[in-house]
Short mmCIF file of C-alpha atoms in Angstrom, two decimals:
data_model
loop_
_atom_site.label_atom_id
_atom_site.label_comp_id
_atom_site.label_asym_id
_atom_site.label_seq_id
_atom_site.Cartn_x
_atom_site.Cartn_y
_atom_site.Cartn_z
CA GLN A 19 -4.31 9.49 8.26
CA VAL A 20 -4.10 9.90 4.13
CA GLN A 21 -4.98 13.64 2.43
CA LEU A 22 -5.36 14.21 -0.75
CA VAL A 23 -5.75 18.09 -1.94
CA GLU A 24 -6.82 18.81 -5.76
CA SER A 25 -6.92 22.05 -7.33
CA GLY A 26 -6.97 23.36 -10.86
CA GLY A 27 -10.57 22.83 -11.75
CA GLY A 28 -12.96 25.42 -13.17
CA LEU A 29 -14.71 26.63 -16.51
CA VAL A 30 -13.23 26.02 -19.89
CA GLN A 31 -14.27 26.96 -23.64
CA PRO A 32 -14.13 23.86 -25.62
CA GLY A 33 -10.57 23.37 -27.43
CA GLY A 34 -9.01 24.76 -24.01
CA SER A 35 -6.55 23.32 -21.52
CA LEU A 36 -6.56 23.01 -17.84
CA ARG A 37 -4.10 21.55 -15.52
CA LEU A 38 -4.98 19.76 -12.20
CA SER A 39 -2.83 19.01 -9.57
CA CYS A 40 -3.23 16.60 -6.29
CA ALA A 41 -0.83 16.84 -3.10
CA ALA A 42 -0.82 13.49 -1.17
CA SER A 43 -0.03 14.01 2.62
CA GLY A 44 0.33 11.71 5.64
CA SER A 45 1.29 8.45 6.41
CA ILE A 46 2.54 7.25 3.00
CA PHE A 47 5.58 4.89 2.99
CA SER A 48 5.31 3.74 -0.41
CA ILE A 49 3.15 5.19 -3.34
CA TYR A 50 2.01 2.38 -5.91
CA ALA A 51 0.26 4.65 -8.00
CA MET A 52 -1.55 7.95 -8.30
CA GLY A 53 -4.12 8.77 -11.09
CA TRP A 54 -7.38 10.78 -11.79
CA TYR A 55 -10.96 9.67 -12.20
CA ARG A 56 -13.92 11.30 -13.33
CA GLN A 57 -17.77 11.23 -12.88
CA ALA A 58 -20.30 12.77 -14.77
CA PRO A 59 -24.21 13.14 -13.77
CA GLY A 60 -25.88 9.80 -14.16
CA LYS A 61 -22.35 8.00 -15.06
CA GLN A 62 -20.27 5.81 -13.11
CA ARG A 63 -16.82 6.92 -12.16
CA GLU A 64 -14.26 6.05 -14.77
CA LEU A 65 -10.42 6.16 -15.09
CA VAL A 66 -8.89 9.28 -16.69
CA ALA A 67 -5.30 8.55 -16.13
CA ASP A 68 -3.43 6.89 -13.61
CA ILE A 69 0.66 6.43 -13.27
CA THR A 70 2.42 3.75 -11.02
CA LYS A 71 5.87 4.81 -9.13
CA SER A 72 7.89 3.65 -11.76
CA GLY A 73 6.26 6.29 -14.30
CA THR A 74 4.19 4.02 -16.48
CA PRO A 75 0.99 5.25 -17.50
CA THR A 76 -2.24 4.36 -18.13
CA TYR A 77 -4.87 6.36 -19.98
CA GLY A 78 -8.57 5.84 -20.48
CA ASP A 79 -9.51 5.84 -24.44
CA SER A 80 -11.56 9.00 -24.38
CA VAL A 81 -8.74 11.00 -23.31
CA LYS A 82 -5.64 9.38 -25.33
CA GLY A 83 -3.62 12.07 -27.16
CA ARG A 84 -5.14 14.84 -25.35
CA PHE A 85 -4.31 14.51 -21.31
CA THR A 86 -0.96 13.75 -19.90
CA ILE A 87 -0.19 12.65 -16.57
CA SER A 88 2.57 13.27 -14.64
CA THR A 89 4.24 13.02 -11.26
CA ASP A 90 6.72 14.85 -8.72
CA ASN A 91 7.29 11.65 -6.42
CA ALA A 92 9.59 14.20 -4.19
CA LYS A 93 6.50 16.02 -3.43
CA ASN A 94 3.95 13.56 -3.84
CA THR A 95 2.04 15.27 -6.42
CA VAL A 96 0.30 14.24 -9.21
CA TYR A 97 -0.90 16.43 -12.44
CA LEU A 98 -3.35 15.93 -15.04
CA GLN A 99 -2.90 18.16 -18.31
CA MET A 100 -5.64 18.37 -20.18
CA ASN A 101 -6.07 19.84 -23.74
CA SER A 102 -8.09 20.39 -26.24
CA LEU A 103 -10.83 19.74 -24.03
CA LYS A 104 -14.54 18.78 -24.98
CA PRO A 105 -17.90 19.20 -23.35
CA GLU A 106 -18.24 15.78 -22.79
CA ASP A 107 -15.03 15.92 -20.73
CA THR A 108 -17.43 18.03 -17.99
CA ALA A 109 -17.33 16.04 -14.82
CA VAL A 110 -15.90 15.95 -11.20
CA TYR A 111 -12.60 14.69 -11.36
CA TYR A 112 -11.15 12.93 -8.37
CA CYS A 113 -7.40 12.19 -7.59
CA SER A 114 -6.68 8.44 -6.45
CA LEU A 115 -3.81 7.32 -4.52
CA TRP A 116 -2.91 3.51 -4.30
CA ILE A 117 -0.69 2.56 -1.39
CA GLY A 118 -2.12 -0.71 -0.39
CA ALA A 119 -5.51 0.96 0.09
CA ARG A 120 -7.27 3.25 -2.22
CA TYR A 121 -7.84 6.78 -0.98
CA TRP A 122 -9.75 9.70 -3.38
CA GLY A 123 -9.53 13.15 -3.08
CA GLN A 124 -12.84 15.62 -2.53
CA GLY A 125 -13.19 16.05 -6.26
CA THR A 126 -12.90 19.16 -8.60
CA GLN A 127 -15.39 20.41 -11.24
CA VAL A 128 -14.35 20.77 -14.50
CA THR A 129 -16.67 22.29 -17.15
CA VAL A 130 -16.56 22.78 -20.70
CA SER A 131 -19.05 24.98 -22.16
CA SER A 132 -18.73 27.90 -24.60
#
């Protein structure tokens, strides 16, 4: 059993910041990568950012320079610092864990609106 518990979503004004957290627990022997995806209404789920166990990040084009992904490997936790948020960042954000199989969190809503 693997569990992903997300936190940190909410409502923020354009230009504001939020920090998402996702803690993984359960039968985890080796993490290959953790990351964040998002899905807006009527759109496909897309990569926001992910990071390998060695610390190599990958960002979606729309968030480069604004979002930063980081991990605490000792806690099996991944963070997403989101700055300069835009209305188009509004979506449900899902934590992702890749350990040879992919696991998803339950999702956390991020709404950017004035």
